[in-house]
Amino acid sequence: MFFIFCPLLNLGHALKRGIIRRRMNDKFLKPYNPAGTESRIYDLWEKSGYFNPDNLPARHKNPFCIVLPPPNATGTLHIGGSLMTVIQDIIVRYKRMVGFKTLWLPGTDHAAIATNAKVEKILYKEEGKSRHDIGREDFVAKVEKFVEENRGALRHQISKMGTSLDWSREAFTFDEKRNLAVRTAFKKMYDAGLIYRGTRIINWDPKGQTTISDDEIVYEEREAKLYTFKYSSDFPIAISTTRPETKLGDTAVAVHPDDERYKKFVGQTFKVNFAGAELQIKVVADESVDMEFGTGALGVTPAHSSLDAEIAKRHNLPSIQVINEYAKISLPIPGLEGEKTISAREKIVDWLKKEGLLIAEENIVQNISTAERTGGIIEPLPKLQWFVDVNKKVSERKNKSLKELMYNAVASGEIKILPERFDKEYFNWINNLHDWNISRQLWYGHRIPVWYRENDTYVGVDKPAGDGWVQDEDTLDTWFSSGLWTFSALGWPEKTPDLETYHPTDILETGYDIIFFWVARMILMSEFILGEIPFRTVYLHGLVRNERGEKLSKSLGDNIDPVSIGEQYGTDALRMALIVGVGPGSDSKLGNDKLKAYKNFANKVWNIARYVLSQENQGELKKELVEEFDTMAKDITVDMDNFRFYLAAEKIYHYIWHRLADEILEESKKDPSLLPTTYYLLQNSLKLLHPFMPFITEEIWSELPIKNKKMLMIENWPFDSAQGKPV
RNA sequence: GCGGGCUUAGCUCAGUUGGUUAGAGCGGCUGUUUUACACACAGUAGGCCGGGGGUUCGAAUCCCUCAGCCCGCACCA
């Protein structure tokens, strides 16, 4: 038997090899076809199970973790989102190859305010109705349906980028577990005295019908008129304002204590009739008044300006609300009640002119506050809301306030922000930080875990026992749940093995535009709730702009769809085009030239493989060429370890094309003794290139004649930076 | 008002801690349709590294200053 089988076996081997070679050559005869390759390769990766760190081979011991900044469930992945996934996938694939037990955890964000706004828009467009027309329950159901549809599409788009995410751990900021995390966090903060309810001047968005935080305000410069006038002919002091309609709620005029012009009036109260409103105006002296501005006297409107509210508090002045939630006059004054602020302003200016009270009218440029999501003009209003106290000292955190905890995490160097210049912006933001308004009058979002019954208030993780408890109507700022993301995604408040293993996470990679919204809030939450940092390094990427350098905006219709670009040029090419030459924090431009260049590069790599694999590959290696490669591999490894992916990508590109292909391969045509070396160099170059161009490298790798071959995605990185030598 | 960034080849941008003749992609020009690749190859032109001053043996790189563009925060009566 043995005697007969042996030659047969050999023949079988030879035949098999011949078949493999012929099949391979067929594939390699045509230019690289990403469309036909990418989904097949992605399936292979998923089936391998290696996206899940639990399935990685034994050498992957030390944990490494990135949580994906969850894209908004409102819509489709935009090009900025794909830049984010590409940078992270590069890091994660590199770390996995190096030998870390690598977890990259995916998720989506319910993005309360954005999703509300989006569905409200759709509802209005399709049915001509507002959310109030259909009611809370129906509206929330509509939003949930919308979100579910979008989440599936998002998952598909994200995986199209080649992302090696562990989908088995996917989380959603508004699923059961995350909702429990939010309620638990709220309760914990409330108990520590960090969350309180109070009436403050808040930013009201009349368009979105909700309060928003200071960070959700976008300032726009607009032309405005500054009016100088007296309330009435018998009032001694003139004041200036751009908003005469708010003056219906004035209760004082504030002057500087050193202002000689007005000293004699300080302490006096005047009764005036201002445009139909009976006002009692007290003259007070306050340091905050700028003597140089306008008349040096400030009409104090405690209900509609936070600065004025502070003055009012110091001088114990009453507050009269003039404007309601619909940005209309709420005072019962004939001719003004129910008027929009702008028309009320015109009427009052007319009245001032008629009465001869208007002293001056000048054009100025003013910063106007608008709501980031809806564009509505912000109306400062007094309202009962929930806040996070950022200045209160927390006993269980060494008597530090949230501000201090946030500040120290970065100032101590425990958290490193890249690029470093964002440190200053971060510190500056903290120094100007006020209490965080976390309640929203939106319907979709985490409901505030507070219940009321008559005069009782209950704050807890679950509804209290007994009848008659009514839950607070408001929902939480979406960034409240986002702030918990690094640990809620890992299973907190449950003490999960994942939480134990992977928190603090290693890198937080996101756009610099949400450093305050999100990065700072995550530090706040993690520092208070867990008493540790949420991540060690923050890597901030910039905006992707179009070829003309303009900011991409969906409304202008020039949004670049990453999936269709991937289909057109290949995802590997898109990844390179997004990453090469783009350092942290700097904006980049994506144009066809760049995409074409890397599509060509993919084809180049393809043809190198085709040529090398058609040649002899057994034999001695040329020592100098191996050493040269090792030097480059070391250089690239140092770049990778120092977050210079943009340089590393360029270096491997340059080596493969202009050194390996143009010089070494050409030389090997004259000197066939180099052929085994070219095979060796190709093999190792594929490893270095894999984090950047995972699809084509894995595809070529699958054709290499290696015994007991592993997938390229878990191959050893060719340089060991810990040992300082080639692997 | 406070803080930050950018200005390098025709275009878009790299240039890591100061160190030989400053790089890439695209574009231009001249060749090559050679059996890995025309999605290619060989070659070539093109830069007082925004202006000025300083430190240094040496500056695109560090310091000062001026100009233009951009961004964040604050003010906004």
Coordinates of N, CA and C in Angstrom, one line a residue, chain A residues 626-715:
Chain A
V626 N 17.7 42.5 3.3 CA 17.0 42.2 4.5 C 17.2 43.2 5.5
E627 N 18.5 43.6 5.7 CA 18.8 44.6 6.7 C 18.2 46.0 6.4
E628 N 18.2 46.3 5.1 CA 17.5 47.6 4.7 C 16.0 47.5 5.0
F629 N 15.4 46.4 4.8 CA 14.0 46.3 5.1 C 13.8 46.4 6.6
D630 N 14.6 45.8 7.4 CA 14.5 45.8 8.8 C 14.6 47.3 9.4
T631 N 15.5 48.0 8.8 CA 15.7 49.4 9.2 C 14.4 50.2 8.9
M632 N 13.8 49.9 7.7 CA 12.6 50.6 7.4 C 11.4 50.2 8.3
A633 N 11.4 48.8 8.6 CA 10.3 48.3 9.5 C 10.4 48.9 10.8
K634 N 11.6 49.1 11.3 CA 11.8 49.7 12.6 C 11.3 51.2 12.6
D635 N 11.7 51.9 11.6 CA 11.3 53.3 11.4 C 9.8 53.4 11.4
I636 N 9.1 52.5 10.7 CA 7.7 52.5 10.6 C 7.1 52.2 11.9
T637 N 7.7 51.2 12.6 CA 7.1 50.8 13.9 C 7.2 52.0 14.9
V638 N 8.3 52.7 14.9 CA 8.4 53.9 15.8 C 7.3 54.9 15.4
D639 N 7.1 55.1 14.1 CA 6.0 56.0 13.7 C 4.7 55.5 14.2
M640 N 4.4 54.2 14.1 CA 3.1 53.7 14.6 C 3.0 53.9 16.1
D641 N 4.0 53.6 16.8 CA 4.0 53.8 18.3 C 3.8 55.2 18.7
N642 N 4.2 56.1 17.8 CA 4.1 57.6 18.1 C 2.9 58.3 17.4
F643 N 2.0 57.5 16.9 CA 0.8 58.0 16.3 C 1.0 58.8 15.0
R644 N 2.2 58.4 14.3 CA 2.4 59.1 13.0 C 2.0 58.1 11.9
F645 N 0.8 57.8 11.9 CA 0.3 56.8 10.9 C 0.4 57.4 9.5
Y646 N 0.2 58.7 9.4 CA 0.3 59.4 8.1 C 1.7 59.3 7.5
L647 N 2.7 59.2 8.4 CA 4.1 59.1 7.9 C 4.4 57.6 7.6
A648 N 3.9 56.8 8.4 CA 4.2 55.3 8.3 C 3.6 54.9 6.9
A649 N 2.4 55.3 6.7 CA 1.7 54.9 5.4 C 2.5 55.4 4.2
E650 N 3.0 56.6 4.3 CA 3.7 57.1 3.1 C 5.0 56.3 3.0
K651 N 5.6 56.0 4.1 CA 6.9 55.3 4.0 C 6.8 53.9 3.4
I652 N 5.8 53.1 3.8 CA 5.6 51.8 3.2 C 5.2 51.9 1.8
Y653 N 4.4 52.9 1.5 CA 4.0 53.1 0.1 C 5.3 53.4 -0.8
H654 N 6.1 54.2 -0.3 CA 7.3 54.6 -1.0 C 8.3 53.4 -1.2
Y655 N 8.4 52.7 -0.1 CA 9.3 51.5 -0.2 C 8.8 50.5 -1.2
I656 N 7.6 50.2 -1.1 CA 7.0 49.1 -2.0 C 7.1 49.5 -3.5
W657 N 6.7 50.7 -3.7 CA 6.7 51.1 -5.1 C 8.1 51.5 -5.7
H658 N 8.7 52.4 -5.0 CA 10.0 52.9 -5.6 C 11.2 52.2 -5.2
R659 N 11.2 51.4 -4.2 CA 12.4 50.6 -3.9 C 12.2 49.1 -4.3
L660 N 11.2 48.5 -3.7 CA 11.0 47.1 -4.0 C 10.7 46.9 -5.5
A661 N 9.7 47.6 -6.1 CA 9.3 47.4 -7.4 C 10.3 48.0 -8.4
D662 N 10.5 49.3 -8.3 CA 11.3 50.0 -9.3 C 12.8 49.5 -9.3
E663 N 13.3 49.2 -8.2 CA 14.7 48.9 -8.2 C 15.0 47.4 -7.9
I664 N 14.5 46.9 -6.8 CA 14.9 45.5 -6.5 C 14.3 44.5 -7.5
L665 N 13.1 44.6 -7.8 CA 12.5 43.7 -8.8 C 13.2 43.8 -10.2
E666 N 13.4 45.1 -10.6 CA 14.1 45.3 -11.9 C 15.5 44.6 -11.8
E667 N 16.2 44.8 -10.7 CA 17.5 44.2 -10.6 C 17.5 42.7 -10.6
S668 N 16.4 42.1 -10.1 CA 16.2 40.7 -10.0 C 16.1 40.1 -11.4
K669 N 15.6 40.9 -12.4 CA 15.5 40.4 -13.7 C 16.9 40.1 -14.3
K670 N 17.8 40.9 -13.9 CA 19.2 40.7 -14.4 C 19.9 39.7 -13.5
D671 N 19.6 39.7 -12.2 CA 20.3 38.8 -11.3 C 19.3 37.9 -10.6
P672 N 19.0 36.8 -11.1 CA 17.9 35.9 -10.6 C 18.2 35.4 -9.2
S673 N 19.4 35.5 -8.7 CA 19.7 35.1 -7.3 C 19.0 36.0 -6.3
L674 N 18.5 37.1 -6.8 CA 17.7 38.0 -5.9 C 16.3 37.6 -5.7
L675 N 15.8 36.6 -6.5 CA 14.4 36.3 -6.5 C 13.9 35.8 -5.1
P676 N 14.6 34.9 -4.4 CA 14.1 34.5 -3.1 C 13.9 35.7 -2.2
T677 N 14.8 36.7 -2.3 CA 14.8 37.9 -1.5 C 13.5 38.7 -1.8
T678 N 13.2 38.8 -3.1 CA 12.0 39.6 -3.5 C 10.8 39.0 -2.9
Y679 N 10.8 37.6 -2.8 CA 9.6 37.0 -2.2 C 9.5 37.3 -0.7
Y680 N 10.7 37.2 -0.1 CA 10.8 37.5 1.3 C 10.3 39.0 1.6
L681 N 10.8 39.9 0.8 CA 10.4 41.3 1.0 C 9.0 41.6 0.7
L682 N 8.4 40.9 -0.3 CA 7.0 41.1 -0.5 C 6.2 40.6 0.7
Q683 N 6.5 39.4 1.1 CA 5.8 38.8 2.3 C 5.8 39.8 3.5
N684 N 6.9 40.3 3.8 CA 7.0 41.2 5.0 C 6.4 42.6 4.7
S685 N 6.5 43.0 3.5 CA 5.9 44.3 3.1 C 4.4 44.3 3.3
L686 N 3.9 43.1 2.9 CA 2.4 42.9 3.1 C 2.0 43.1 4.5
K687 N 2.8 42.6 5.4 CA 2.5 42.8 6.8 C 2.5 44.3 7.2
L688 N 3.5 45.0 6.8 CA 3.6 46.4 7.2 C 2.4 47.2 6.5
L689 N 2.0 46.7 5.4 CA 1.0 47.5 4.6 C -0.4 47.1 5.1
H690 N -0.5 45.9 5.8 CA -1.8 45.4 6.1 C -2.7 46.4 6.9
P691 N -2.2 47.0 8.0 CA -3.2 47.9 8.7 C -3.7 49.0 7.8
F692 N -3.0 49.4 6.8 CA -3.5 50.5 5.9 C -4.4 50.0 4.8
M693 N -3.9 48.9 4.2 CA -4.7 48.4 3.1 C -5.0 46.9 3.4
P694 N -6.0 46.7 4.2 CA -6.2 45.3 4.7 C -6.7 44.3 3.7
F695 N -7.5 44.8 2.8 CA -8.2 43.9 1.9 C -7.2 43.3 0.9
I696 N -6.5 44.1 0.2 CA -5.6 43.6 -0.9 C -4.5 42.8 -0.3
T697 N -4.0 43.2 0.9 CA -2.9 42.5 1.5 C -3.3 41.1 1.9
E698 N -4.5 41.0 2.5 CA -5.0 39.7 3.0 C -5.3 38.8 1.7
E699 N -5.8 39.4 0.7 CA -6.0 38.6 -0.5 C -4.8 38.1 -1.1
I700 N -3.7 38.9 -1.2 CA -2.5 38.4 -1.8 C -1.9 37.3 -0.8
W701 N -2.0 37.7 0.5 CA -1.4 36.7 1.5 C -2.0 35.3 1.3
S702 N -3.3 35.3 1.0 CA -4.0 34.0 0.9 C -3.5 33.2 -0.2
E703 N -2.7 33.8 -1.1 CA -2.2 33.1 -2.3 C -0.7 32.7 -2.1
L704 N -0.1 33.2 -1.0 CA 1.3 32.9 -0.8 C 1.5 31.4 -0.4
P705 N 2.5 30.7 -1.0 CA 2.7 29.3 -0.6 C 3.5 29.2 0.7
I706 N 2.7 29.3 1.8 CA 3.4 29.2 3.1 C 2.7 28.0 3.8
K707 N 3.5 27.2 4.5 CA 2.9 26.1 5.3 C 2.3 26.6 6.5
N708 N 1.2 26.0 7.0 CA 0.5 26.3 8.2 C 0.2 27.8 8.3
K709 N -0.3 28.3 7.2 CA -0.4 29.8 7.2 C -1.5 30.3 8.1
K710 N -1.3 31.4 8.8 CA -2.3 32.1 9.5 C -2.9 33.2 8.6
M711 N -4.0 33.7 9.1 CA -4.5 34.9 8.3 C -3.5 36.0 8.6
L712 N -3.4 36.9 7.6 CA -2.5 38.0 7.7 C -2.8 38.9 8.9
M713 N -4.1 39.1 9.2 CA -4.6 40.0 10.2 C -4.0 39.6 11.6
I714 N -3.7 38.3 11.8 CA -3.1 37.9 13.1 C -1.6 37.5 12.9
E715 N -1.0 37.8 11.8 CA 0.4 37.5 11.6 C 1.2 38.4 12.6

